[in-house]
Each structure stands twice: as structure tokens, then as C-alpha cells.
XYZ file of C-alpha atoms in Angstrom:
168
model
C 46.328 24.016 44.417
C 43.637 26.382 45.342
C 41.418 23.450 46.782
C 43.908 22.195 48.553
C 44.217 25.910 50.015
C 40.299 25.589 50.897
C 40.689 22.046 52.152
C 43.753 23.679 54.642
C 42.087 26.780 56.078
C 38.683 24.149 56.595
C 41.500 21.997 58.583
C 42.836 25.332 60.368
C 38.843 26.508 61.458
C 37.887 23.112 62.426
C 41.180 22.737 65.001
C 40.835 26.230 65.973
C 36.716 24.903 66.992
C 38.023 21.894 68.764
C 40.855 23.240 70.897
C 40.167 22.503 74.173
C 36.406 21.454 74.002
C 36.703 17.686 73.705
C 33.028 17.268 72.035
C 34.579 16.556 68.835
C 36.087 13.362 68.075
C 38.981 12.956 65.223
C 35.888 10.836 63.488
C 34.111 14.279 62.903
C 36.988 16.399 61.048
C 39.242 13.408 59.449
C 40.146 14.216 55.878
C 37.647 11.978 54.298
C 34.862 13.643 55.842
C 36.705 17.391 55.233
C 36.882 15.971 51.575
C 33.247 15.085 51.539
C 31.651 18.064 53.042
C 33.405 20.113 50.491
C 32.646 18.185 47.728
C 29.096 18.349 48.843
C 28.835 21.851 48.904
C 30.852 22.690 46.167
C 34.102 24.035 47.870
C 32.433 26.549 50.036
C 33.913 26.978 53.130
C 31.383 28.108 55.341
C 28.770 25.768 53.986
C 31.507 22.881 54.516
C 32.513 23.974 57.903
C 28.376 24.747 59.120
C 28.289 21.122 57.689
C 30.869 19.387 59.805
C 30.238 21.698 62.866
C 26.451 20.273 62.534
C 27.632 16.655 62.369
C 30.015 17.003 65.613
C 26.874 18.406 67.405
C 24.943 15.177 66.288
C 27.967 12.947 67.217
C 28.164 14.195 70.301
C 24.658 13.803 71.611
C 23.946 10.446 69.352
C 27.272 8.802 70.615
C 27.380 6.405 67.792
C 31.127 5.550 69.061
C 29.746 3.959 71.947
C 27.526 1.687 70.198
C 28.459 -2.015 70.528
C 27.220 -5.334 69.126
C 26.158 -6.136 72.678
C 23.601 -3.606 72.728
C 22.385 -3.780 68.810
C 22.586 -7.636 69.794
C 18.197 -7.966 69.450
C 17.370 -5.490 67.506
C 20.258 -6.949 64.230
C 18.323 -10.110 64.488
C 15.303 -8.639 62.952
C 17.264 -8.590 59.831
C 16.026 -5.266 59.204
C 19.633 -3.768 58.531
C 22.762 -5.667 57.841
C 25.870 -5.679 55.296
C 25.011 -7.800 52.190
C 28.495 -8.427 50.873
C 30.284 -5.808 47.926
C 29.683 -4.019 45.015
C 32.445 -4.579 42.443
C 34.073 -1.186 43.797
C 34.506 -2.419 47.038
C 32.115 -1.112 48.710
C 29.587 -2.520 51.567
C 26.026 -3.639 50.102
C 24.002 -2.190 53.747
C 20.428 -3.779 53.211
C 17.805 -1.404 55.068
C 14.210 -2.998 55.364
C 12.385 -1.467 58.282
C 9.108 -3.694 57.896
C 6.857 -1.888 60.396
C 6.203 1.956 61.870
C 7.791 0.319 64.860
C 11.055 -0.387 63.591
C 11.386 3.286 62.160
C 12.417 4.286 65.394
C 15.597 5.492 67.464
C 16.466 2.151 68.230
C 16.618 1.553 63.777
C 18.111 4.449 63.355
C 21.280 3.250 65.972
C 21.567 -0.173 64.402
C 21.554 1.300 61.093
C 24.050 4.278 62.087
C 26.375 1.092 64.194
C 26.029 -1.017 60.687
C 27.213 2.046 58.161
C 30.048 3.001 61.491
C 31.389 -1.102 61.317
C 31.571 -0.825 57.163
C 33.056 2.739 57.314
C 35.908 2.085 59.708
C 36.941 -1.064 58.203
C 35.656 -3.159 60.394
C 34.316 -5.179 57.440
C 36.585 -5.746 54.602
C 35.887 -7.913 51.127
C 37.986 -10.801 50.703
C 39.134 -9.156 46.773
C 39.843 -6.636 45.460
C 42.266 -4.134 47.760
C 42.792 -2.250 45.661
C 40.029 -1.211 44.706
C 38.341 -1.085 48.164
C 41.431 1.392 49.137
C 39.954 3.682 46.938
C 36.132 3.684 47.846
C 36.917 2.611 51.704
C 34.697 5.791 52.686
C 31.437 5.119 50.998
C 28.694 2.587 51.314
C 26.099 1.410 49.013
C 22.163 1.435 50.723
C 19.813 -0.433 49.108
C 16.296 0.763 50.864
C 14.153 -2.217 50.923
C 10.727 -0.610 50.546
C 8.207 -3.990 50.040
C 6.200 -2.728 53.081
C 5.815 1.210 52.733
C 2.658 1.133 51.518
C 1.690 0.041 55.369
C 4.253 1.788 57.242
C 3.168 5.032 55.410
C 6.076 7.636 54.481
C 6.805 9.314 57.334
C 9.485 6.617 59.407
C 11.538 6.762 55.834
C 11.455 10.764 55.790
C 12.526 11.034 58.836
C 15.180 8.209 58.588
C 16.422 9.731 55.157
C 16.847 13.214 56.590
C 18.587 11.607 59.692
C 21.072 9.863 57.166
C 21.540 13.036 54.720
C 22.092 15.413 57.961
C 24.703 12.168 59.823
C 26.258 10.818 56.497
């Protein structure tokens, strides 16, 4: 009862914030990612709400809604980033393997934000298991593909990890 108190007055602030500014999309403060923020920083509000307020900002200059296969088209066929099939839970395998410093870049970083946006919004679906997948439909499993890092050095992955744990 008293989370779902917290979760309510995190609801309240966030639709008080996005009255009448339009820079927030319904993406940014739907349930699951009210849910998730809080979890993350273990039911504090403020932490929570910094949290979301942070990943609006980054929504809202990143655009990752306007992303379409189109665009992505060239850089997917390097098979640097792509959905591998399921785990047993459900959810998308995403395969990351940036093989050079070059790939580590912005345009990476949009195919692999368009790749986790497609498995998070259900626009890829296992052929089993429903029930299952109902439950975990908000989470992804990453497997980081690191054969080449030894030549690519560490700094691409830092600053693609830091990207994901600030978006995601």
C-alpha cells in the first residue's frame, strides 16, 4: 500500500512536469518505466523522479521515436546489433558486437537504441510462451560481444554502457 502511495504521487509530479510542455512523450512516464526507476533507486522519490525527468531530456533531444528501419537500413547490415531470438522468459536475446572504434559511434548507439525500442514495444514477439513473455515484456537480455576490445580499446564500450545505464 505505501508503494503504491510512492508510485501515485511519482505519477502526480511527473503529470504536473508535463502539463502543457509537450517534450515528454507517454514513452517517458508509462508505468513500466515509473516501476523501474523506483525499483532502481529503491523507492525514493526524488531519485526516481530526477531519473525519469533525465530520461525525457535525453528522449527529447535523441528522438529515438523517430527512428525507422529506413534510416538504420546500412548501418543493421553490419550485423553489429540485432535480436537473436528468446531467453526461456521471454525475453529478446539483443546481440551487441561493435567490431571497430568506428562503429562505437552515434550512428551504433541509434541502431542499438532503435533495436532495444522494436523489442521493448512489442514489435518483436516469440512465437511461445505468452505467458510468460506478458510478464517480462519490459526487459531485454544484451549479450556484449567483446571478441575485438582488445583493438577497439575501452573507451567506445564506456561510453556506450553509460549511454545505456543513463537511456535504459
Amino acid at each position: 500500500a505505501a508503494q503504491q502511495g510512492v508510485f501515485d504521487c511519482v505519477q502526480k509530479k511527473l503529470i504536473d512536469f508535463d502539463t502543457g510542455r509537450n517534450e515528454c512523450s507517454a514513452t517517458c512516464f508509462s508505468d513500466g518505466n515509473i516501476a523501474r526507476a523506483l525499483d532502481t533507486h529503491g523507492w525514493n522519490l526524488d531519485a526516481s523522479i530526477q531519473r525519469l525527468l533525465k530520461i525525457c531530456k535525453w528522449r527529447h533531444a535523441f528522438k529515438p521515436d523517430g527512428l525507422r528501419i529506413e534510416d538504420m537500413e546500412k548501418a543493421a547490415r553490419s550485423d553489429s546489433c540485432y535480436v537473436s531470438g528468446f531467453d526461456r522468459w521471454g525475453r529478446p536475446l539483443i546481440i551487441n558486437r561493435p567490431q571497430t572504434q568506428f562503429e562505437a559511434n552515434e550512428v551504433h548507439l541509434q541502431l542499438l537504441v532503435f533495436t532495444f525500442e522494436c523489442a521493448l514495444n512489442n514489435v518483436i514477439r516469440p512465437e511461445t510462451g505468452l505467458e510468460l513473455y506478458e510478464m517480462c515484456q519490459d526487459q531485454v537480455v544484451l549479450i556484449l560481444d567483446l571478441e575485438n576490445v582488445k583493438r577497439m580499446g575501452l573507451g567506445p564500450l564506456k561510453t556506450l554502457a553509460l549511454a545505456l545505464r543513463d537511456i535504459f
